Amino acid sequence: MSKTRPNESDASDLSMHPLLLSVNVDHIATLRQARGTTYPEPAAAAALAEEAGAHGITVHLRSDRRHIQDDDVRRLATSTIGKLNLEMAATEEMLEIATQLRPHQVTLVPERPEEVTTEGGLDLVEGQEHIRAAAERLTAEGIAVSVFLDPDPRQVEALGSFRPSLVPGFEINTDAYTRAVDHMVDIEINKIIAVATQGAAAGFRVFAGHGLTTSNVGRIAAVPELEELNIGHWIVCRASLVGMPQSVQEMLAAMRAGRD
Ligand code: PXP
């Protein structure tokens, strides 16, 4: 089947501003690694997600290789039609891999071996020299750089010392919002709105993700500064019941409903 690269017009029905969906297929690899089989393949899931309307694909190559493997990234680097976003720690090993495989974008994340999933954003206030060095290396290879930050205005202020030509965008960690209950939901969404406004005003592109589901994505989709959401666990879980195309379409519909 011939495929066309998704473009801005695909996203234009999502709102006055396009809001793109990057589907994280890490947990397709989790299923495969659980049994040491060759299936299911993240690249096959990614193709189905893109066919269903996803605008890009995200994978996190962890240093412990618990789910995504180097070969998965290699395959996705040639098969992904939209943007391939590689999440990774700013280590020498990962920088070597990224500069060889040249995804469209790298999102730099902190990584702790014992964590179940990424537990928080980078700390640019405490130290940013190794992030700056990594961003310079990636940018020199033509790879766009994003950094994963908690919705903390001090982190976005620290990001301001990077030029948008070096780090064009950042991803807001939505984890606390997705876990919040009662009055904390408003508190957490307001933090996200504040840093999205702050970051966009400083000239950065603003992305968001972590823990998003069709039930909680609406208020995030309503934040007009946001350009792209990175969503994995929910989409893969739902895909295990109804298939990847329907799962992606349900998420796109929930995003559209929140944006309208
Ligand atoms: N963004 C970042 C930086 C992540 O590490 C993850 C999890 O891999 C996600 C987004 C997606 O989170 P979830 O799988 O909960 O949708």
mmCIF file of C-alpha atoms and ligand atoms in Angstrom:
data_model
loop_
_atom_site.group_PDB
_atom_site.id
_atom_site.type_symbol
_atom_site.label_atom_id
_atom_site.label_comp_id
_atom_site.label_asym_id
_atom_site.label_seq_id
_atom_site.Cartn_x
_atom_site.Cartn_y
_atom_site.Cartn_z
ATOM 1 C CA MET A 1 0.000 0.000 0.000
ATOM 2 C CA SER A 2 1.382 3.419 -0.861
ATOM 3 C CA LYS A 3 1.733 5.749 2.063
ATOM 4 C CA THR A 4 1.934 9.488 2.213
ATOM 5 C CA ARG A 5 3.797 11.473 4.826
ATOM 6 C CA PRO A 6 1.337 13.043 7.272
ATOM 7 C CA ASN A 7 1.433 16.792 7.017
ATOM 8 C CA GLU A 8 0.030 19.806 8.751
ATOM 9 C CA SER A 9 -3.265 19.481 6.910
ATOM 10 C CA ASP A 10 -3.818 16.036 8.485
ATOM 11 C CA ALA A 11 -3.711 17.723 11.847
ATOM 12 C CA SER A 12 -5.641 20.839 10.959
ATOM 13 C CA ASP A 13 -8.957 19.324 11.934
ATOM 14 C CA LEU A 14 -7.708 18.998 15.504
ATOM 15 C CA SER A 15 -8.069 22.739 16.127
ATOM 16 C CA MET A 16 -6.969 26.237 15.242
ATOM 17 C CA HIS A 17 -3.444 24.965 16.056
ATOM 18 C CA PRO A 18 -2.456 21.503 14.905
ATOM 19 C CA LEU A 19 -2.061 19.060 17.781
ATOM 20 C CA LEU A 20 -0.058 16.052 16.713
ATOM 21 C CA LEU A 21 0.035 12.565 18.191
ATOM 22 C CA SER A 22 3.263 10.620 18.476
ATOM 23 C CA VAL A 23 2.568 7.021 19.449
ATOM 24 C CA ASN A 24 5.116 5.407 21.760
ATOM 25 C CA VAL A 25 5.443 1.705 20.854
ATOM 26 C CA ASP A 26 7.830 0.686 23.686
ATOM 27 C CA HIS A 27 5.318 -1.702 25.216
ATOM 28 C CA ILE A 28 4.859 -3.655 22.009
ATOM 29 C CA ALA A 29 8.510 -4.556 22.630
ATOM 30 C CA THR A 30 7.721 -5.250 26.302
ATOM 31 C CA LEU A 31 5.348 -8.035 25.194
ATOM 32 C CA ARG A 32 7.970 -9.477 22.877
ATOM 33 C CA GLN A 33 10.766 -9.331 25.450
ATOM 34 C CA ALA A 34 8.540 -11.026 28.059
ATOM 35 C CA ARG A 35 8.828 -14.258 26.063
ATOM 36 C CA GLY A 36 11.988 -13.713 24.062
ATOM 37 C CA THR A 37 10.052 -14.144 20.818
ATOM 38 C CA THR A 38 10.463 -12.226 17.555
ATOM 39 C CA TYR A 39 6.895 -10.885 17.752
ATOM 40 C CA PRO A 40 5.105 -8.535 18.120
ATOM 41 C CA GLU A 41 7.267 -6.095 16.189
ATOM 42 C CA PRO A 42 7.307 -2.420 17.210
ATOM 43 C CA ALA A 43 7.852 -1.405 13.571
ATOM 44 C CA ALA A 44 4.693 -3.275 12.520
ATOM 45 C CA ALA A 45 2.710 -1.605 15.307
ATOM 46 C CA ALA A 46 4.160 1.764 14.315
ATOM 47 C CA ALA A 47 3.056 1.260 10.706
ATOM 48 C CA LEU A 48 -0.494 0.464 11.858
ATOM 49 C CA ALA A 49 -0.500 3.517 14.139
ATOM 50 C CA GLU A 50 0.593 5.778 11.298
ATOM 51 C CA GLU A 51 -1.971 4.263 8.939
ATOM 52 C CA ALA A 52 -4.610 5.063 11.563
ATOM 53 C CA GLY A 53 -3.611 8.734 11.678
ATOM 54 C CA ALA A 54 -0.744 9.047 14.150
ATOM 55 C CA HIS A 55 1.637 11.804 13.087
ATOM 56 C CA GLY A 56 4.808 10.222 14.410
ATOM 57 C CA ILE A 57 6.361 7.442 16.464
ATOM 58 C CA THR A 58 8.306 7.549 19.722
ATOM 59 C CA VAL A 59 10.552 4.907 21.277
ATOM 60 C CA HIS A 60 12.718 4.963 24.379
ATOM 61 C CA LEU A 61 15.979 3.066 23.971
ATOM 62 C CA ARG A 62 16.940 2.349 27.569
ATOM 63 C CA SER A 63 20.440 1.454 28.565
ATOM 64 C CA ASP A 64 19.136 -1.819 30.071
ATOM 65 C CA ARG A 65 17.315 -2.648 26.767
ATOM 66 C CA ARG A 66 14.281 -3.805 28.735
ATOM 67 C CA HIS A 67 11.926 -3.254 25.792
ATOM 68 C CA ILE A 68 13.120 -1.450 22.647
ATOM 69 C CA GLN A 69 16.305 -2.907 21.121
ATOM 70 C CA ASP A 70 18.836 -1.220 18.855
ATOM 71 C CA ASP A 71 17.461 -3.140 15.855
ATOM 72 C CA ASP A 72 13.978 -1.762 16.509
ATOM 73 C CA VAL A 73 15.287 1.788 16.279
ATOM 74 C CA ARG A 74 17.252 0.870 13.153
ATOM 75 C CA ARG A 75 14.102 -0.493 11.486
ATOM 76 C CA LEU A 76 11.946 2.444 12.604
ATOM 77 C CA ALA A 77 14.506 4.928 11.326
ATOM 78 C CA THR A 78 13.755 3.752 7.796
ATOM 79 C CA SER A 79 10.088 2.719 8.108
ATOM 80 C CA THR A 80 8.566 5.626 10.036
ATOM 81 C CA ILE A 81 6.753 7.998 7.697
ATOM 82 C CA GLY A 82 6.195 10.887 10.115
ATOM 83 C CA LYS A 83 8.587 12.098 12.805
ATOM 84 C CA LEU A 84 10.625 9.467 14.658
ATOM 85 C CA ASN A 85 11.306 10.696 18.187
ATOM 86 C CA LEU A 86 13.971 8.778 20.109
ATOM 87 C CA GLU A 87 13.845 9.174 23.884
ATOM 88 C CA MET A 88 17.185 8.508 25.528
ATOM 89 C CA ALA A 89 19.553 9.431 28.312
ATOM 90 C CA ALA A 90 22.394 11.793 27.389
ATOM 91 C CA THR A 91 25.050 9.088 27.643
ATOM 92 C CA GLU A 92 27.973 8.477 25.303
ATOM 93 C CA GLU A 93 26.497 5.127 24.241
ATOM 94 C CA MET A 94 23.142 6.662 23.310
ATOM 95 C CA LEU A 95 24.689 9.646 21.564
ATOM 96 C CA GLU A 96 26.693 7.251 19.368
ATOM 97 C CA ILE A 97 23.536 5.343 18.449
ATOM 98 C CA ALA A 98 21.505 8.478 17.759
ATOM 99 C CA THR A 99 24.150 10.003 15.530
ATOM 100 C CA GLN A 100 24.342 6.738 13.562
ATOM 101 C CA LEU A 101 20.588 6.183 13.215
ATOM 102 C CA ARG A 102 19.628 9.853 12.913
ATOM 103 C CA PRO A 103 16.020 9.995 14.127
ATOM 104 C CA HIS A 104 14.235 13.273 13.343
ATOM 105 C CA GLN A 105 14.186 14.199 17.012
ATOM 106 C CA VAL A 106 15.840 13.084 20.237
ATOM 107 C CA THR A 107 14.126 13.743 23.541
ATOM 108 C CA LEU A 108 16.685 13.752 26.340
ATOM 109 C CA VAL A 109 15.352 12.192 29.527
ATOM 110 C CA PRO A 110 16.837 11.287 32.894
ATOM 111 C CA GLU A 111 17.128 7.532 33.381
ATOM 112 C CA ARG A 112 17.469 5.495 36.549
ATOM 113 C CA PRO A 113 17.961 1.713 36.214
ATOM 114 C CA GLU A 114 15.514 0.865 39.007
ATOM 115 C CA GLU A 115 12.605 2.983 37.722
ATOM 116 C CA VAL A 116 9.565 1.317 36.113
ATOM 117 C CA THR A 117 9.145 4.278 33.757
ATOM 118 C CA THR A 118 10.647 7.762 33.439
ATOM 119 C CA GLU A 119 9.976 9.265 36.847
ATOM 120 C CA GLY A 120 10.603 12.936 36.318
ATOM 121 C CA GLY A 121 12.104 15.572 34.099
ATOM 122 C CA LEU A 122 15.706 16.641 33.667
ATOM 123 C CA ASP A 123 17.104 19.060 36.218
ATOM 124 C CA LEU A 124 18.436 21.961 34.167
ATOM 125 C CA VAL A 125 18.659 24.162 37.260
ATOM 126 C CA GLU A 126 21.210 21.958 39.009
ATOM 127 C CA GLY A 127 23.322 21.200 35.969
ATOM 128 C CA GLN A 128 22.995 21.555 32.250
ATOM 129 C CA GLU A 129 26.495 21.237 30.816
ATOM 130 C CA HIS A 130 26.157 17.573 29.802
ATOM 131 C CA ILE A 131 22.735 18.332 28.256
ATOM 132 C CA ARG A 132 24.202 21.270 26.376
ATOM 133 C CA ALA A 133 27.088 19.127 25.095
ATOM 134 C CA ALA A 134 24.663 16.392 23.997
ATOM 135 C CA ALA A 135 22.374 18.915 22.291
ATOM 136 C CA GLU A 136 25.324 20.421 20.424
ATOM 137 C CA ARG A 137 26.393 17.000 19.159
ATOM 138 C CA LEU A 138 22.888 16.032 18.056
ATOM 139 C CA THR A 139 22.194 19.403 16.441
ATOM 140 C CA ALA A 140 25.431 19.143 14.483
ATOM 141 C CA GLU A 141 24.005 15.923 12.983
ATOM 142 C CA GLY A 142 20.760 17.646 12.002
ATOM 143 C CA ILE A 143 18.738 15.984 14.781
ATOM 144 C CA ALA A 144 16.176 18.192 16.533
ATOM 145 C CA VAL A 145 16.515 18.132 20.331
ATOM 146 C CA SER A 146 13.779 18.184 22.934
ATOM 147 C CA VAL A 147 14.152 17.864 26.699
ATOM 148 C CA PHE A 148 11.717 16.312 29.160
ATOM 149 C CA LEU A 149 10.911 18.768 31.953
ATOM 150 C CA ASP A 150 8.594 18.787 34.936
ATOM 151 C CA PRO A 151 6.012 21.593 34.894
ATOM 152 C CA ASP A 152 8.251 23.781 37.020
ATOM 153 C CA PRO A 153 8.814 27.402 35.917
ATOM 154 C CA ARG A 154 12.428 27.276 37.199
ATOM 155 C CA GLN A 155 13.204 24.479 34.735
ATOM 156 C CA VAL A 156 11.718 26.403 31.810
ATOM 157 C CA GLU A 157 13.622 29.496 32.893
ATOM 158 C CA ALA A 158 16.828 27.431 32.914
ATOM 159 C CA LEU A 159 15.934 26.155 29.438
ATOM 160 C CA GLY A 160 15.994 29.807 28.357
ATOM 161 C CA SER A 161 19.790 29.722 28.484
ATOM 162 C CA PHE A 162 19.674 27.310 25.524
ATOM 163 C CA ARG A 163 18.933 28.911 22.170
ATOM 164 C CA PRO A 164 15.817 27.491 20.451
ATOM 165 C CA SER A 165 18.185 26.743 17.547
ATOM 166 C CA LEU A 166 20.011 24.345 19.894
ATOM 167 C CA VAL A 167 16.994 22.943 21.762
ATOM 168 C CA PRO A 168 13.897 23.856 19.707
ATOM 169 C CA GLY A 169 11.365 22.277 22.032
ATOM 170 C CA PHE A 170 10.604 20.687 25.366
ATOM 171 C CA GLU A 171 8.166 18.056 26.570
ATOM 172 C CA ILE A 172 6.165 18.771 29.703
ATOM 173 C CA ASN A 173 5.907 15.815 32.057
ATOM 174 C CA THR A 174 2.158 15.305 32.587
ATOM 175 C CA ASP A 175 2.577 12.483 35.112
ATOM 176 C CA ALA A 176 1.520 14.468 38.214
ATOM 177 C CA TYR A 177 -1.577 15.758 36.421
ATOM 178 C CA THR A 178 -2.575 12.233 35.346
ATOM 179 C CA ARG A 179 -2.265 10.975 38.944
ATOM 180 C CA ALA A 180 -4.031 13.936 40.559
ATOM 181 C CA VAL A 181 -7.456 13.636 42.163
ATOM 182 C CA ASP A 182 -10.032 16.167 43.361
ATOM 183 C CA HIS A 183 -8.774 19.744 43.682
ATOM 184 C CA MET A 184 -5.223 18.692 42.737
ATOM 185 C CA VAL A 185 -6.324 18.185 39.120
ATOM 186 C CA ASP A 186 -6.840 21.936 38.667
ATOM 187 C CA ILE A 187 -3.587 22.703 40.466
ATOM 188 C CA GLU A 188 -1.607 20.358 38.224
ATOM 189 C CA ILE A 189 -3.251 21.479 34.972
ATOM 190 C CA ASN A 190 -2.556 25.096 35.892
ATOM 191 C CA LYS A 191 1.150 24.281 36.315
ATOM 192 C CA ILE A 192 1.157 22.768 32.822
ATOM 193 C CA ILE A 193 -0.650 25.778 31.332
ATOM 194 C CA ALA A 194 1.811 28.147 33.042
ATOM 195 C CA VAL A 195 4.954 26.435 31.734
ATOM 196 C CA ALA A 196 3.455 25.934 28.260
ATOM 197 C CA THR A 197 2.780 29.688 28.088
ATOM 198 C CA GLN A 198 6.219 30.516 29.500
ATOM 199 C CA GLY A 199 8.023 28.185 27.093
ATOM 200 C CA ALA A 200 6.110 29.272 23.989
ATOM 201 C CA ALA A 201 6.688 32.948 24.868
ATOM 202 C CA ALA A 202 10.432 32.206 25.031
ATOM 203 C CA GLY A 203 10.281 30.764 21.500
ATOM 204 C CA PHE A 204 10.299 27.041 22.295
ATOM 205 C CA ARG A 205 7.998 24.424 20.776
ATOM 206 C CA VAL A 206 5.973 22.735 23.483
ATOM 207 C CA PHE A 207 5.144 19.030 23.688
ATOM 208 C CA ALA A 208 3.650 16.957 26.519
ATOM 209 C CA GLY A 209 3.259 13.395 27.635
ATOM 210 C CA HIS A 210 3.278 10.661 30.266
ATOM 211 C CA GLY A 211 0.312 8.798 31.677
ATOM 212 C CA LEU A 212 -2.180 10.226 29.185
ATOM 213 C CA THR A 213 -5.387 8.287 28.452
ATOM 214 C CA THR A 214 -8.565 9.058 26.536
ATOM 215 C CA SER A 215 -10.111 10.070 29.874
ATOM 216 C CA ASN A 216 -7.499 12.629 30.918
ATOM 217 C CA VAL A 217 -6.137 13.887 27.579
ATOM 218 C CA GLY A 218 -8.921 16.430 27.001
ATOM 219 C CA ARG A 219 -7.669 19.113 29.369
ATOM 220 C CA ILE A 220 -4.135 18.717 28.037
ATOM 221 C CA ALA A 221 -5.342 18.941 24.427
ATOM 222 C CA ALA A 222 -7.086 22.197 25.328
ATOM 223 C CA VAL A 223 -3.754 23.919 26.081
ATOM 224 C CA PRO A 224 -3.277 25.914 22.853
ATOM 225 C CA GLU A 225 0.538 26.164 23.060
ATOM 226 C CA LEU A 226 0.920 22.384 22.857
ATOM 227 C CA GLU A 227 1.955 21.039 19.456
ATOM 228 C CA GLU A 228 2.373 17.340 20.095
ATOM 229 C CA LEU A 229 1.501 14.655 22.634
ATOM 230 C CA ASN A 230 3.615 11.532 23.209
ATOM 231 C CA ILE A 231 1.375 8.699 24.315
ATOM 232 C CA GLY A 232 2.299 5.049 24.718
ATOM 233 C CA HIS A 233 1.062 2.863 27.536
ATOM 234 C CA TRP A 234 -2.641 3.569 27.174
ATOM 235 C CA ILE A 235 -2.622 3.240 23.392
ATOM 236 C CA VAL A 236 -0.786 -0.097 23.502
ATOM 237 C CA CYS A 237 -3.006 -1.444 26.317
ATOM 238 C CA ARG A 238 -6.160 -0.471 24.448
ATOM 239 C CA ALA A 239 -4.702 -1.882 21.220
ATOM 240 C CA SER A 240 -4.371 -5.258 22.939
ATOM 241 C CA LEU A 241 -8.180 -5.302 23.234
ATOM 242 C CA VAL A 242 -9.448 -3.539 20.120
ATOM 243 C CA GLY A 243 -6.464 -3.334 17.761
ATOM 244 C CA MET A 244 -3.990 -0.556 17.068
ATOM 245 C CA PRO A 245 -6.042 1.333 14.447
ATOM 246 C CA GLN A 246 -9.076 1.687 16.726
ATOM 247 C CA SER A 247 -6.934 2.542 19.741
ATOM 248 C CA VAL A 248 -5.159 5.347 17.847
ATOM 249 C CA GLN A 249 -8.419 6.634 16.418
ATOM 250 C CA GLU A 250 -10.003 6.744 19.872
ATOM 251 C CA MET A 251 -7.068 8.798 21.162
ATOM 252 C CA LEU A 252 -7.188 11.173 18.197
ATOM 253 C CA ALA A 253 -10.935 11.631 18.776
ATOM 254 C CA ALA A 254 -10.372 12.383 22.485
ATOM 255 C CA MET A 255 -7.645 14.906 21.576
ATOM 256 C CA ARG A 256 -9.940 16.547 19.033
ATOM 257 C CA ALA A 257 -12.790 16.724 21.551
ATOM 258 C CA GLY A 258 -10.509 18.403 24.093
ATOM 259 C CA ARG A 259 -9.106 20.867 21.565
ATOM 260 C CA ASP A 260 -12.478 21.996 20.207
HETATM 261 N N1 PXP B 1 7.244 10.999 27.411
HETATM 262 C C1 PXP B 1 8.335 10.481 28.024
HETATM 263 C C2 PXP B 1 9.545 11.340 28.184
HETATM 264 C C3 PXP B 1 8.348 9.142 28.473
HETATM 265 O O1 PXP B 1 9.438 8.645 29.059
HETATM 266 C C4 PXP B 1 7.194 8.357 28.264
HETATM 267 C C5 PXP B 1 7.202 6.920 28.697
HETATM 268 O O2 PXP B 1 8.126 6.222 27.932
HETATM 269 C C6 PXP B 1 6.092 8.936 27.620
HETATM 270 C C7 PXP B 1 6.132 10.266 27.224
HETATM 271 C C8 PXP B 1 4.847 8.170 27.344
HETATM 272 O O3 PXP B 1 4.219 7.845 28.542
HETATM 273 P P1 PXP B 1 3.035 6.795 28.551
HETATM 274 O O4 PXP B 1 3.608 5.483 28.105
HETATM 275 O O5 PXP B 1 2.592 6.789 29.969
HETATM 276 O O6 PXP B 1 1.993 7.298 27.603
#
